[in-house]
GROMACS .gro file of C-alpha atoms in nm:
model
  432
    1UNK     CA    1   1.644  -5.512  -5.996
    2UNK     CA    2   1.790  -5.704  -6.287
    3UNK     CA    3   1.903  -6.060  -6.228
    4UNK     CA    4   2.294  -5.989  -6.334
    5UNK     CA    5   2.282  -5.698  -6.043
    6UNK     CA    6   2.162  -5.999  -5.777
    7UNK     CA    7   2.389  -6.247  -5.926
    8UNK     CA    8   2.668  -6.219  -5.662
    9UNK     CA    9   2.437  -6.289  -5.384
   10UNK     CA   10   2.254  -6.597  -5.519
   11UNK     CA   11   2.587  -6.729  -5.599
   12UNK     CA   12   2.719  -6.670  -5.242
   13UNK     CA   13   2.397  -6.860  -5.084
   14UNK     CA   14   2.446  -7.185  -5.328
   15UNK     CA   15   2.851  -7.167  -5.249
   16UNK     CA   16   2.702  -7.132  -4.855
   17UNK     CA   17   2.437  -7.418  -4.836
   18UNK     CA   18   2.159  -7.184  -4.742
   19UNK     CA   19   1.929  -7.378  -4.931
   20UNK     CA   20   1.936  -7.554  -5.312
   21UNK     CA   21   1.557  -7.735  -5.338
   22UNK     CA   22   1.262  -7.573  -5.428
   23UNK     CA   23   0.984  -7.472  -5.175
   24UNK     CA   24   0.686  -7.286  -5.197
   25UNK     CA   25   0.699  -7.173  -4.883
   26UNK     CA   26   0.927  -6.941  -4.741
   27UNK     CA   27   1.089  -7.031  -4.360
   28UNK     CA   28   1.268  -6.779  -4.189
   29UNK     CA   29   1.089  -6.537  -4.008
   30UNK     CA   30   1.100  -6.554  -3.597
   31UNK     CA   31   0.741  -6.374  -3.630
   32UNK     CA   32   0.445  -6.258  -3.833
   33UNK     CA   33   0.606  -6.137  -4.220
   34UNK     CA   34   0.464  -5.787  -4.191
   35UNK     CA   35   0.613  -5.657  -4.530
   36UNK     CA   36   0.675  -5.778  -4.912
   37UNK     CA   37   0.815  -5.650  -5.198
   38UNK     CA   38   0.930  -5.818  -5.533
   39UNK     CA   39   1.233  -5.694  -5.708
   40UNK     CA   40   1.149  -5.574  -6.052
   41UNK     CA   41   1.346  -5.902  -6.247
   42UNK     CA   42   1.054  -6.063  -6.042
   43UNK     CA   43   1.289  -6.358  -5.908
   44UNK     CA   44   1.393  -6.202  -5.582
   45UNK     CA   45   1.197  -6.108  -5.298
   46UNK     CA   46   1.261  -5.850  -4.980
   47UNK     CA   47   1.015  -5.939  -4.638
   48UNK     CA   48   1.036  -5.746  -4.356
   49UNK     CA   49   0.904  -5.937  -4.026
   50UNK     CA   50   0.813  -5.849  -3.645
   51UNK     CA   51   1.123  -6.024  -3.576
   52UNK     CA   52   1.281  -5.728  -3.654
   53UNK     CA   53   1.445  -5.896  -3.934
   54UNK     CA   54   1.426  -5.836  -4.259
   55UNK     CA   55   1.557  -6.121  -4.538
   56UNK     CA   56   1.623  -6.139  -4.893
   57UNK     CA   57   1.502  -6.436  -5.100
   58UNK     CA   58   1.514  -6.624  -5.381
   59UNK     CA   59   1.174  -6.707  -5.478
   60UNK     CA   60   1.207  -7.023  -5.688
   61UNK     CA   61   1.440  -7.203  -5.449
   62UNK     CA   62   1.262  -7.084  -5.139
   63UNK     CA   63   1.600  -6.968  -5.039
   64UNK     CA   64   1.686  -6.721  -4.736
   65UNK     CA   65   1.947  -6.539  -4.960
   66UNK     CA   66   2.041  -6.306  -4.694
   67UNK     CA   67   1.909  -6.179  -4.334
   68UNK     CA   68   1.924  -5.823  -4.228
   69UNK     CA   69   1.957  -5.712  -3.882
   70UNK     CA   70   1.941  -5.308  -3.844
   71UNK     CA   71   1.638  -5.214  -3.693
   72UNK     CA   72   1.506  -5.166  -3.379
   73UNK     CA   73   1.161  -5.272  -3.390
   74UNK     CA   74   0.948  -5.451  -3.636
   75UNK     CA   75   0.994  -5.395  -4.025
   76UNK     CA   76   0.686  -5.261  -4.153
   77UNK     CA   77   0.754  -5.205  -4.458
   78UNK     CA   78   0.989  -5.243  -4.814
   79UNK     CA   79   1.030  -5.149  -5.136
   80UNK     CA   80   1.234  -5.280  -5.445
   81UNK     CA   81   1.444  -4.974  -5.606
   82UNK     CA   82   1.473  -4.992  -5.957
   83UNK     CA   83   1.868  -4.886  -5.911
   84UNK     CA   84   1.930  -5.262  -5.736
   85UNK     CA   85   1.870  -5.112  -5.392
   86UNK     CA   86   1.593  -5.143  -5.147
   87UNK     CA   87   1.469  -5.033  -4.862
   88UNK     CA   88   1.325  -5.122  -4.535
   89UNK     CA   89   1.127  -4.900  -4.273
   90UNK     CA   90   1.040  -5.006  -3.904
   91UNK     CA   91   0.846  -4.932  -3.595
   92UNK     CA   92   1.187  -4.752  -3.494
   93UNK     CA   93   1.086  -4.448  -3.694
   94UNK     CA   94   1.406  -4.481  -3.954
   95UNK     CA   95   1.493  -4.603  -4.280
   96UNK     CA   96   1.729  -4.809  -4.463
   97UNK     CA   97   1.841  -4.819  -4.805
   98UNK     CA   98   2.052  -5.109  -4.857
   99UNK     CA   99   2.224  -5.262  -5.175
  100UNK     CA  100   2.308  -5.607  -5.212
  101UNK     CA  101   2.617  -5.818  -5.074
  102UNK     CA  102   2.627  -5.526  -4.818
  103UNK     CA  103   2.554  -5.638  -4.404
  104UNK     CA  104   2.502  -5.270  -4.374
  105UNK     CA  105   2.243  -5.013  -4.496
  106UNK     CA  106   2.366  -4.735  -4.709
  107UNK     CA  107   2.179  -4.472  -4.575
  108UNK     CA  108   1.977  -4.413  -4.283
  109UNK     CA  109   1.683  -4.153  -4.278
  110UNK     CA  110   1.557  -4.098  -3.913
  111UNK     CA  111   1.322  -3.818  -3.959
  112UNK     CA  112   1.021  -3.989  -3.850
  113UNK     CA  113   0.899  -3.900  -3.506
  114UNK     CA  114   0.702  -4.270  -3.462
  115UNK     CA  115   0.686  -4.581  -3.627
  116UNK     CA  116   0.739  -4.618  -3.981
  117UNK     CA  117   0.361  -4.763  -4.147
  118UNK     CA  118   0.431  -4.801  -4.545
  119UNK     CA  119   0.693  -4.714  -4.782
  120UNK     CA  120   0.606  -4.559  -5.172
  121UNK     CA  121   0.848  -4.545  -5.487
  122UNK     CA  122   0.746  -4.243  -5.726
  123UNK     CA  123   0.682  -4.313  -6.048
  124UNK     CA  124   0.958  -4.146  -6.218
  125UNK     CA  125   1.180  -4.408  -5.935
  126UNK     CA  126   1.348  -4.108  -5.791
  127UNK     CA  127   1.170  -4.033  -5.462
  128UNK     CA  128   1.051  -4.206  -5.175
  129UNK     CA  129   0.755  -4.162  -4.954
  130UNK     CA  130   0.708  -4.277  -4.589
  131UNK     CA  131   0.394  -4.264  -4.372
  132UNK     CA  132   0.382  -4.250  -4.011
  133UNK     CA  133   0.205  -4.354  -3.703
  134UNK     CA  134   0.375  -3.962  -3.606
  135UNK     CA  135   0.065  -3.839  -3.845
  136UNK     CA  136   0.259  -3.711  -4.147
  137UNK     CA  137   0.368  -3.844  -4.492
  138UNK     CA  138   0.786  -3.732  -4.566
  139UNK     CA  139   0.889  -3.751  -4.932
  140UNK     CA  140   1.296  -3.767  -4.982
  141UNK     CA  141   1.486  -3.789  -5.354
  142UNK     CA  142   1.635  -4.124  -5.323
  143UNK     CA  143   1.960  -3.862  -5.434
  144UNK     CA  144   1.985  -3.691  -5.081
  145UNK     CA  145   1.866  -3.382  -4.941
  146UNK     CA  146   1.570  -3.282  -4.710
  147UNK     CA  147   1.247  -3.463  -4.686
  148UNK     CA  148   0.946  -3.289  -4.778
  149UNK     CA  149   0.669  -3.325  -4.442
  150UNK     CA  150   0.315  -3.361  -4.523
  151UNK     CA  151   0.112  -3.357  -4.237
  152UNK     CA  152  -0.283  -3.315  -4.178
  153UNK     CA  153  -0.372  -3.604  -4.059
  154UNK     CA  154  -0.554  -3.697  -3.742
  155UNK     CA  155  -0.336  -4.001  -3.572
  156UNK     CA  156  -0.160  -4.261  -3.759
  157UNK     CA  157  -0.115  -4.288  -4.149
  158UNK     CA  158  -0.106  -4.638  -4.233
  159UNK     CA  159  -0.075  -4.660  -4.595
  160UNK     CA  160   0.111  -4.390  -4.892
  161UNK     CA  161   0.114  -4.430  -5.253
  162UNK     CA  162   0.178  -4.212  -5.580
  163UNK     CA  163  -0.078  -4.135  -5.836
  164UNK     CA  164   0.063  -4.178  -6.192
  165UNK     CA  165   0.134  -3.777  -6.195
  166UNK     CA  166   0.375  -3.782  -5.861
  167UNK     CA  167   0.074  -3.666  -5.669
  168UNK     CA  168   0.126  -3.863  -5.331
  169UNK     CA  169  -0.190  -4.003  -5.144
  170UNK     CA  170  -0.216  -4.118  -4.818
  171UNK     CA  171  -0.429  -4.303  -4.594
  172UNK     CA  172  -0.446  -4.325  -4.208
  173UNK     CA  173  -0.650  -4.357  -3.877
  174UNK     CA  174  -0.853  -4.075  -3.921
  175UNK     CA  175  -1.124  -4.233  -4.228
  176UNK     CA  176  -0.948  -3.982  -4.450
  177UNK     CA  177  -0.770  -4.025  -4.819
  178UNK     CA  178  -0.575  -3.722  -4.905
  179UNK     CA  179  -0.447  -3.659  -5.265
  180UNK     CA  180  -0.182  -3.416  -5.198
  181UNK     CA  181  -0.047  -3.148  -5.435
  182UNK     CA  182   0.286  -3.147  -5.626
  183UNK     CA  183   0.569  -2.994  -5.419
  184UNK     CA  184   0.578  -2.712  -5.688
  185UNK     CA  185   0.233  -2.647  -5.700
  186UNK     CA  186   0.266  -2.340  -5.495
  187UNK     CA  187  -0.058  -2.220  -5.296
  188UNK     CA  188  -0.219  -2.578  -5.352
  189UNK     CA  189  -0.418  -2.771  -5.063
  190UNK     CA  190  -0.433  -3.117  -5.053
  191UNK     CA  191  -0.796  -3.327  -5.151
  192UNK     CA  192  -0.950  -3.502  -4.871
  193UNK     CA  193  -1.191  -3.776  -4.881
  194UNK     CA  194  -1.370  -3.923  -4.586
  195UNK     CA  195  -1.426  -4.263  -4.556
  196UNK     CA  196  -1.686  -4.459  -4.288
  197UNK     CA  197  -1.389  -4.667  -4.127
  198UNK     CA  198  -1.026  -4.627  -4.040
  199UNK     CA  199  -0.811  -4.676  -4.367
  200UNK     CA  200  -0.504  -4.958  -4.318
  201UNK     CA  201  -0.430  -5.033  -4.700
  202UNK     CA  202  -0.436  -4.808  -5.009
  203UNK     CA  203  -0.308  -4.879  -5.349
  204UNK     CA  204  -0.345  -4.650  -5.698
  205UNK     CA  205  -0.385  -4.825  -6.050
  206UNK     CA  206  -0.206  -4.674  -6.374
  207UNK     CA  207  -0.534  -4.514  -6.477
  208UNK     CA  208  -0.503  -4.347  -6.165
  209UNK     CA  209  -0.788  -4.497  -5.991
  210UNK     CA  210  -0.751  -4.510  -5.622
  211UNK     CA  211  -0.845  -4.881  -5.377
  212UNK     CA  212  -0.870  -4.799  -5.049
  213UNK     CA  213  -0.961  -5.059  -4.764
  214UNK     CA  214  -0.996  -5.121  -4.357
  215UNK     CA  215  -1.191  -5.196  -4.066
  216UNK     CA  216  -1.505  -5.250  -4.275
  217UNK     CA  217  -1.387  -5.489  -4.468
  218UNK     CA  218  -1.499  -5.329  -4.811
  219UNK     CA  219  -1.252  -5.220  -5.069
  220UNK     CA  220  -1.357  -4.912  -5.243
  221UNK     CA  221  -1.227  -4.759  -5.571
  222UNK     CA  222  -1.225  -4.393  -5.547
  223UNK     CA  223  -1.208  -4.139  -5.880
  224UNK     CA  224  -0.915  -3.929  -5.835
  225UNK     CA  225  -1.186  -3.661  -5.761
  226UNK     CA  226  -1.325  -3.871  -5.472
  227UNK     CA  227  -1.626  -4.017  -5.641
  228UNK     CA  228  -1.676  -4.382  -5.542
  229UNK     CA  229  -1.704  -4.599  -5.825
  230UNK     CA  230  -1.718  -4.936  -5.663
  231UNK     CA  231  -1.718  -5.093  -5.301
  232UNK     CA  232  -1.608  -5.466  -5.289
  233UNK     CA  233  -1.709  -5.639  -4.943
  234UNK     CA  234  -1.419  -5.905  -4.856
  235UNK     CA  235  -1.585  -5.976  -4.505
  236UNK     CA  236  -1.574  -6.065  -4.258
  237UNK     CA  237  -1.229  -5.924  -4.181
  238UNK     CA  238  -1.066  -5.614  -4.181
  239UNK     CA  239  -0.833  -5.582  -4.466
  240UNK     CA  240  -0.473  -5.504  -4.382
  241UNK     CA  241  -0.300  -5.507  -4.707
  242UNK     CA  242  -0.354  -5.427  -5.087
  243UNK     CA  243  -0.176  -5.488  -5.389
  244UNK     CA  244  -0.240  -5.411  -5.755
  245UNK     CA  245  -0.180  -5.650  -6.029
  246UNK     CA  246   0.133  -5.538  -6.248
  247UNK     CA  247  -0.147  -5.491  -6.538
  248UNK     CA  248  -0.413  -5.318  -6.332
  249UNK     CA  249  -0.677  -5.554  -6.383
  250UNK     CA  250  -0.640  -5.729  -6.049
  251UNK     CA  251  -0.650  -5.586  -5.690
  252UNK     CA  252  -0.533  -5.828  -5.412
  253UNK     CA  253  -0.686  -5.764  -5.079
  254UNK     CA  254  -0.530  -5.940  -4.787
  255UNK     CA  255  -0.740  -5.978  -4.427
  256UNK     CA  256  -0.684  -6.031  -4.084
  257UNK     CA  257  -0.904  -6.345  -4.103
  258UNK     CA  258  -0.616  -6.545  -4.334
  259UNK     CA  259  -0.796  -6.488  -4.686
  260UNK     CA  260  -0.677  -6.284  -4.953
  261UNK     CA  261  -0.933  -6.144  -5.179
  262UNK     CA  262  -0.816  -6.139  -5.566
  263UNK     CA  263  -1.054  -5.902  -5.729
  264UNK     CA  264  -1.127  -5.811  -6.053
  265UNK     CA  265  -1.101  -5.475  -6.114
  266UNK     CA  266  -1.359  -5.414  -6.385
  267UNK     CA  267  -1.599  -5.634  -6.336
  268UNK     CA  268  -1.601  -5.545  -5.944
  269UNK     CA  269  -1.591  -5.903  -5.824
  270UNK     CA  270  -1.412  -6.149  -5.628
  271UNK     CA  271  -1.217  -6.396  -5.903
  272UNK     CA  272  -1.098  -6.574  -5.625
  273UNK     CA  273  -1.010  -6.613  -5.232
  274UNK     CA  274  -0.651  -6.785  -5.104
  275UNK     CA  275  -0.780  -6.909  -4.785
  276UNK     CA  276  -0.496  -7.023  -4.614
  277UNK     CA  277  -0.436  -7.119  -4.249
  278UNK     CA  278  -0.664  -6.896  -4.077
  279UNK     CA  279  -0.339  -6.631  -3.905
  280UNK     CA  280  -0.391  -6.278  -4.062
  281UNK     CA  281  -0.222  -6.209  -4.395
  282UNK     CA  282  -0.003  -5.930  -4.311
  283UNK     CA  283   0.156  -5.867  -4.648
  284UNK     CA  284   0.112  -5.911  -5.066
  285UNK     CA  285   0.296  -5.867  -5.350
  286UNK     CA  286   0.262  -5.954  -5.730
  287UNK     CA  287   0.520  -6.127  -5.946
  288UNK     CA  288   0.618  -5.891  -6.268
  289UNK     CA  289   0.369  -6.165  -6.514
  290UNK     CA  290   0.085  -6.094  -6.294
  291UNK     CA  291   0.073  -6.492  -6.272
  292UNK     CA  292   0.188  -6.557  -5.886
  293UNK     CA  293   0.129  -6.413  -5.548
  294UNK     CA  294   0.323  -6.435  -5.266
  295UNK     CA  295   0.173  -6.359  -4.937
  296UNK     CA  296   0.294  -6.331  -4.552
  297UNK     CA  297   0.112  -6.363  -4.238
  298UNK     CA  298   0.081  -6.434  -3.888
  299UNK     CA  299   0.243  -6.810  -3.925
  300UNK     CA  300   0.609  -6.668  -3.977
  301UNK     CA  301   0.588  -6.804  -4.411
  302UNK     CA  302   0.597  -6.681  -4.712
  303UNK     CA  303   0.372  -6.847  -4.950
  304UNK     CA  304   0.352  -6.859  -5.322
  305UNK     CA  305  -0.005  -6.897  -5.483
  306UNK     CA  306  -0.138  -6.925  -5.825
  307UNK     CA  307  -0.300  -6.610  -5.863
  308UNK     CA  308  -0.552  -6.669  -6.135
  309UNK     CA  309  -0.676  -7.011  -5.999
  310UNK     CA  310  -0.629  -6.925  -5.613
  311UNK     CA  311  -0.451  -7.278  -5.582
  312UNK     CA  312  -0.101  -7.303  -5.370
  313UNK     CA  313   0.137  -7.335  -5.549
  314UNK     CA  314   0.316  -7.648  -5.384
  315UNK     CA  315   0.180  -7.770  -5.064
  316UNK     CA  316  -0.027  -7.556  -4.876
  317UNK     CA  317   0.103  -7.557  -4.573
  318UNK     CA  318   0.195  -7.637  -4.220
  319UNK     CA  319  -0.095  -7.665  -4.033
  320UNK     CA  320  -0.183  -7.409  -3.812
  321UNK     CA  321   0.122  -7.338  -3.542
  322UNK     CA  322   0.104  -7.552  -3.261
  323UNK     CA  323  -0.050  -7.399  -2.967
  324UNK     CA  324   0.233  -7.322  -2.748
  325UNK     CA  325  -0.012  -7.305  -2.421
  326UNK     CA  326  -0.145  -7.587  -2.480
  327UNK     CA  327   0.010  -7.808  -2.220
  328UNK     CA  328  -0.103  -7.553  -1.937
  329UNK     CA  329  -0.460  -7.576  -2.003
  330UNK     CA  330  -0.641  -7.424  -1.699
  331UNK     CA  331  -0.316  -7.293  -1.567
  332UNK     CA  332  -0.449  -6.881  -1.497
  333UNK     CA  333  -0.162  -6.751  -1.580
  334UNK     CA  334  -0.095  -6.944  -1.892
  335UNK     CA  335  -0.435  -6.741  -1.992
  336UNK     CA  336  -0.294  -6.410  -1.890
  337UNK     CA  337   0.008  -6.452  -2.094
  338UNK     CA  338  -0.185  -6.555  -2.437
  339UNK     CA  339  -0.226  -6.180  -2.467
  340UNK     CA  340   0.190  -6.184  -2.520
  341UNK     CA  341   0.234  -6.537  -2.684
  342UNK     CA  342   0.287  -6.360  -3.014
  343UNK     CA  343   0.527  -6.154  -2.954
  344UNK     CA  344   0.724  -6.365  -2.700
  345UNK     CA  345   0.836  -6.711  -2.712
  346UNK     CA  346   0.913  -6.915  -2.414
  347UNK     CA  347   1.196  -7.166  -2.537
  348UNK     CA  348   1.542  -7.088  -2.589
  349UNK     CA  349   1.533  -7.287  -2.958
  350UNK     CA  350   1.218  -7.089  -3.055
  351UNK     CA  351   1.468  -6.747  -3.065
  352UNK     CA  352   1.320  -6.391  -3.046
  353UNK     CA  353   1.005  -6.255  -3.235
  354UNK     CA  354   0.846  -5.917  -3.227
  355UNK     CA  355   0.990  -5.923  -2.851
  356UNK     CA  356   1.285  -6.119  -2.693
  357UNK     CA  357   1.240  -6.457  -2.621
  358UNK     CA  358   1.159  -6.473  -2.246
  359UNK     CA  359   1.346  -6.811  -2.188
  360UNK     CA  360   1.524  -6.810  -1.830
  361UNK     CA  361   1.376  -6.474  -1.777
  362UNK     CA  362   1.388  -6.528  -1.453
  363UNK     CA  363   1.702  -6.313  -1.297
  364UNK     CA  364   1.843  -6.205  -1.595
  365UNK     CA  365   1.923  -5.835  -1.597
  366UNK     CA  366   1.702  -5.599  -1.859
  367UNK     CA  367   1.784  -5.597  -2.241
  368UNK     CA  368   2.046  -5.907  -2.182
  369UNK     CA  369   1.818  -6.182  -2.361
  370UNK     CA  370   2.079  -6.347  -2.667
  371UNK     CA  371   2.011  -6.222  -3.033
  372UNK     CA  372   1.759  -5.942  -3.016
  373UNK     CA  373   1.871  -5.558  -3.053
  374UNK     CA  374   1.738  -5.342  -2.720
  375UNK     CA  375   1.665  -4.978  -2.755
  376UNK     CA  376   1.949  -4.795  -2.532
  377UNK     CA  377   1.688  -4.665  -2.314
  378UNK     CA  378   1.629  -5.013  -2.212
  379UNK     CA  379   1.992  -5.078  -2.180
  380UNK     CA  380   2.085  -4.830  -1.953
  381UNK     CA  381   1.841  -4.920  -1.682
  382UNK     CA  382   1.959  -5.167  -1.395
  383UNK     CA  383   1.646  -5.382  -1.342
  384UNK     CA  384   1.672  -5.739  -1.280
  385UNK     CA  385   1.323  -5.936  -1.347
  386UNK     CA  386   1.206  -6.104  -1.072
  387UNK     CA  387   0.858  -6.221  -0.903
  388UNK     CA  388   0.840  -5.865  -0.788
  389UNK     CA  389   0.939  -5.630  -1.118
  390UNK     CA  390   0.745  -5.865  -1.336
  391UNK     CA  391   0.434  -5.773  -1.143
  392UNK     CA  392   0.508  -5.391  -1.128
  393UNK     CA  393   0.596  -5.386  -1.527
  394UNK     CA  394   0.197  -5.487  -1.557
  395UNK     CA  395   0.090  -5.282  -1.274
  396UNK     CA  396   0.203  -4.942  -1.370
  397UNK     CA  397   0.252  -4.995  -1.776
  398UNK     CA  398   0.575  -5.056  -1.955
  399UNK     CA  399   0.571  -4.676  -2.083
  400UNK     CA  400   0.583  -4.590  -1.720
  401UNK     CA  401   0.805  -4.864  -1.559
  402UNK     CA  402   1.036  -4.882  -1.853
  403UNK     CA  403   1.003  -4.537  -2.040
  404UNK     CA  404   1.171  -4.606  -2.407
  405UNK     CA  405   1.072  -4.938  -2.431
  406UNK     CA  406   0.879  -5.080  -2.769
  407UNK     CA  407   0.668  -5.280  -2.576
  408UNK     CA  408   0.249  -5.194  -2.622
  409UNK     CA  409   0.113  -5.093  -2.371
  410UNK     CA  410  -0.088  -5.251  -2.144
  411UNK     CA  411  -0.161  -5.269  -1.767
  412UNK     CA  412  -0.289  -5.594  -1.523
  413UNK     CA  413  -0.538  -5.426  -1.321
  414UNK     CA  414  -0.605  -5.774  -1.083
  415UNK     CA  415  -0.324  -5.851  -0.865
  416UNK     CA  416  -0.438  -6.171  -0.847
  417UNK     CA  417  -0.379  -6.172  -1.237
  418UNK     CA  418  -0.030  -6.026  -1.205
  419UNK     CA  419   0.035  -6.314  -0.983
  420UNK     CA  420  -0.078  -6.606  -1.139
  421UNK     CA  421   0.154  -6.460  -1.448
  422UNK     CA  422   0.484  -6.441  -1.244
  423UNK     CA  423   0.434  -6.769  -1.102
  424UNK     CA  424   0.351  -6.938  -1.467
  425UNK     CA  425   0.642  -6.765  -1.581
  426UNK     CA  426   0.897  -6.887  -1.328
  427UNK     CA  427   0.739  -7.194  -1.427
  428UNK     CA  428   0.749  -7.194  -1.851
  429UNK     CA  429   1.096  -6.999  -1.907
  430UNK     CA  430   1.303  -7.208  -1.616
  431UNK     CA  431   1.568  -7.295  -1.870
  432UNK     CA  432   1.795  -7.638  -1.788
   0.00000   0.00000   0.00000
């Protein structure tokens, strides 16, 4: 996107007071910044979060520019259109194409059948690929019409990119890369690789060379005919994003550990590791000069680093987010609920994340919490959480006790367990 085509909306966020000094890091997010993109001018920014929010930037200022509030789960993923648009995909199987100055998407594609993983703009800019936790890839011209389904996967794909010919590739659950064929190439099968750990990150150079990464921590560069030419171990961590350099020299490999690898492509090293806080790095992206990174993870910022020292650019950080249990240490229920803390916060100031906030919880009739966007399943039910329907949510499951619901699943097999939660929670959300 040029920077006369986002020139109304920086203008409207100075005349606003959303922000006017420079930061380096990025504050907006109610959660973990799942998703990144940088607009082609290479001044603006797109993040997608589990807040369910996603927010444009302005990445010199440090400026929330704009926050967007469609979807109804987490935003897994965006992309940067060359046209000025760009879109945004979530764990509510649809996506968004937006343009800027506009609080409302343009278009909506709900074709998916399951959460949205990873969004891919073809080379030529005209098409746009979506994989899918529903097991199949869906390529739509950003023009209209139907989307193309690829599916052959086993479980979730968790990553989709184009090789330099329009080929798609995908990546997913099942160990496998798959190079599939052009939509004309009649008769054609797709070219599957199998890897020796579940795939979460792919990314394809402009020779065409493929970097795939996961569980295993090792980032391998695969021919397009499969062969393996490199494998780069990032340890200890699974790797959960990747990102080329605009030049193709660099690959960027972020980690659930907090790191992000910057490796050089040729020589098949690490040049350098951004270590930051120690919360997983959820997200990457390049600035157009190849010169910056910007990074999101588990402690709600975006941060800008130097990417051919590895330095911060500014101040590193905030510390490490306070521990919000910490003040019911030994409390058994305080315990129980560290398995939700992420997703949940227990103030009213701290606002919703991935979930609602669960502040004064206590009574409150289902999908009623302030500022958070319900699925209608959840809205049409007439439950009111008490001591008793907090404990049979985690008896039975939430798919069973509250069938539409986004929530993972997850069961408290102790009653004793289920217990000691209600009676922390009556205690923690009790709101003046």
């Amino acid at each position: 996107m040029s920077a006369r085509q986002w020139l109304p909306i920086v203008g409207i966020a100075i005349l606003l007071g959303l922000g006017a000094s420079a930061d380096a890091q990025m504050r907006g997010h109610g959660g973990p910044v799942r998703a990144l993109a940088v607009a082609p001018g290479g001044t603006l920014a797109i993040s997608g979060g589990f807040d369910q929010a996603a927010i444009l930037w302005g990445i010199e200022t440090g400026t929330a520019l704009t926050v967007l509030r469609f979807h109804d789960g987490a935003v897994n993923a965006v992309a940067a259109l060359p046209d000025g648009r760009f879109a945004t995909a979530s764990e509510d199987g649809r996506i968004a194409l937006w343009r800027a100055g506009q609080a409302e998407p343009e278009r909506v594609f709900s074709e998916h059948a399951g959460p949205v993983s990873a969004l891919a703009l073809a080379p030529d800019g005209l098409a746009l690929a979506s994989s899918s936790w529903d097991g199949t890839v869906r390529i739509r011209a950003l023009s209209g019409g139907p989307a193309r389904v690829l599916a052959g996967h086993h479980g979730n794909v968790n990553a989709v990119a184009f090789l330099p010919d329009g080929r798609p590739v995908s990546a997913g659950y099942d160990a496998t890369v798959r190079i599939w064929p052009l939509a004309d190439d009649a008769g054609a099968v797709p070219v599957v690789f199998t890897l020796p750990t579940i795939l979460n990150a792919l990314a394809v150079m402009q020779d065409g060379e493929i970097a795939a990464a996961g569980g295993d921590a090792v980032v391998r560069l695969l021919r397009p005919d499969g062969r393996v030419r490199a494998e780069i171990d990032v340890g200890p961590n699974p790797v959960i994003a990747l990102a080329p350099s605009p030049d193709g020299t660099r690959i960027a490999a972020a980690t659930a550990g907090g790191a992000v690898a910057v490796i050089d492509r040729a020589a098949r090293t690490i040049l350098s590791r951004l270590v930051g806080p120690g919360l997983p790095v959820w997200s990457v992206a390049w600035r157009p000069d190849g010169g910056e990174l910007l990074t999101g993870g588990g402690d709600r910022l975006i941060r800008r680093w130097d990417a051919r020292t590895g330095a911060p650019i500014g101040p590193l950080a905030m510390p490490r987010p306070a521990d919000a249990l910490a003040a019911y240490h030994g409390d058994r229920g305080a315990e129980v609920f560290r398995a939700c803390v992420a997703c949940h916060a227990l103030r009213p100031e701290d606002g919703p994340r991935a979930g609602p906030s669960l502040a004064g919880i206590i009574g409150r009739r289902i999908a009623t919490a302030p500022d958070y966007r319900y699925s209608d399943a959840l809205k049409g039910m007439d439950i009111i959480w008490d001591a008793r329907t907090i404990a049979q949510l985690f008896e039975v499951g939430p798919a069973r006790y509250t069938p539409g619901t986004r929530m993972p699943e997850q069961t408290i097999t102790s009653a004793e367990d289920r217990e000691a939660l209600v009676r922390f929670l009556e205690r923690a959300t009790a709101t003046p």
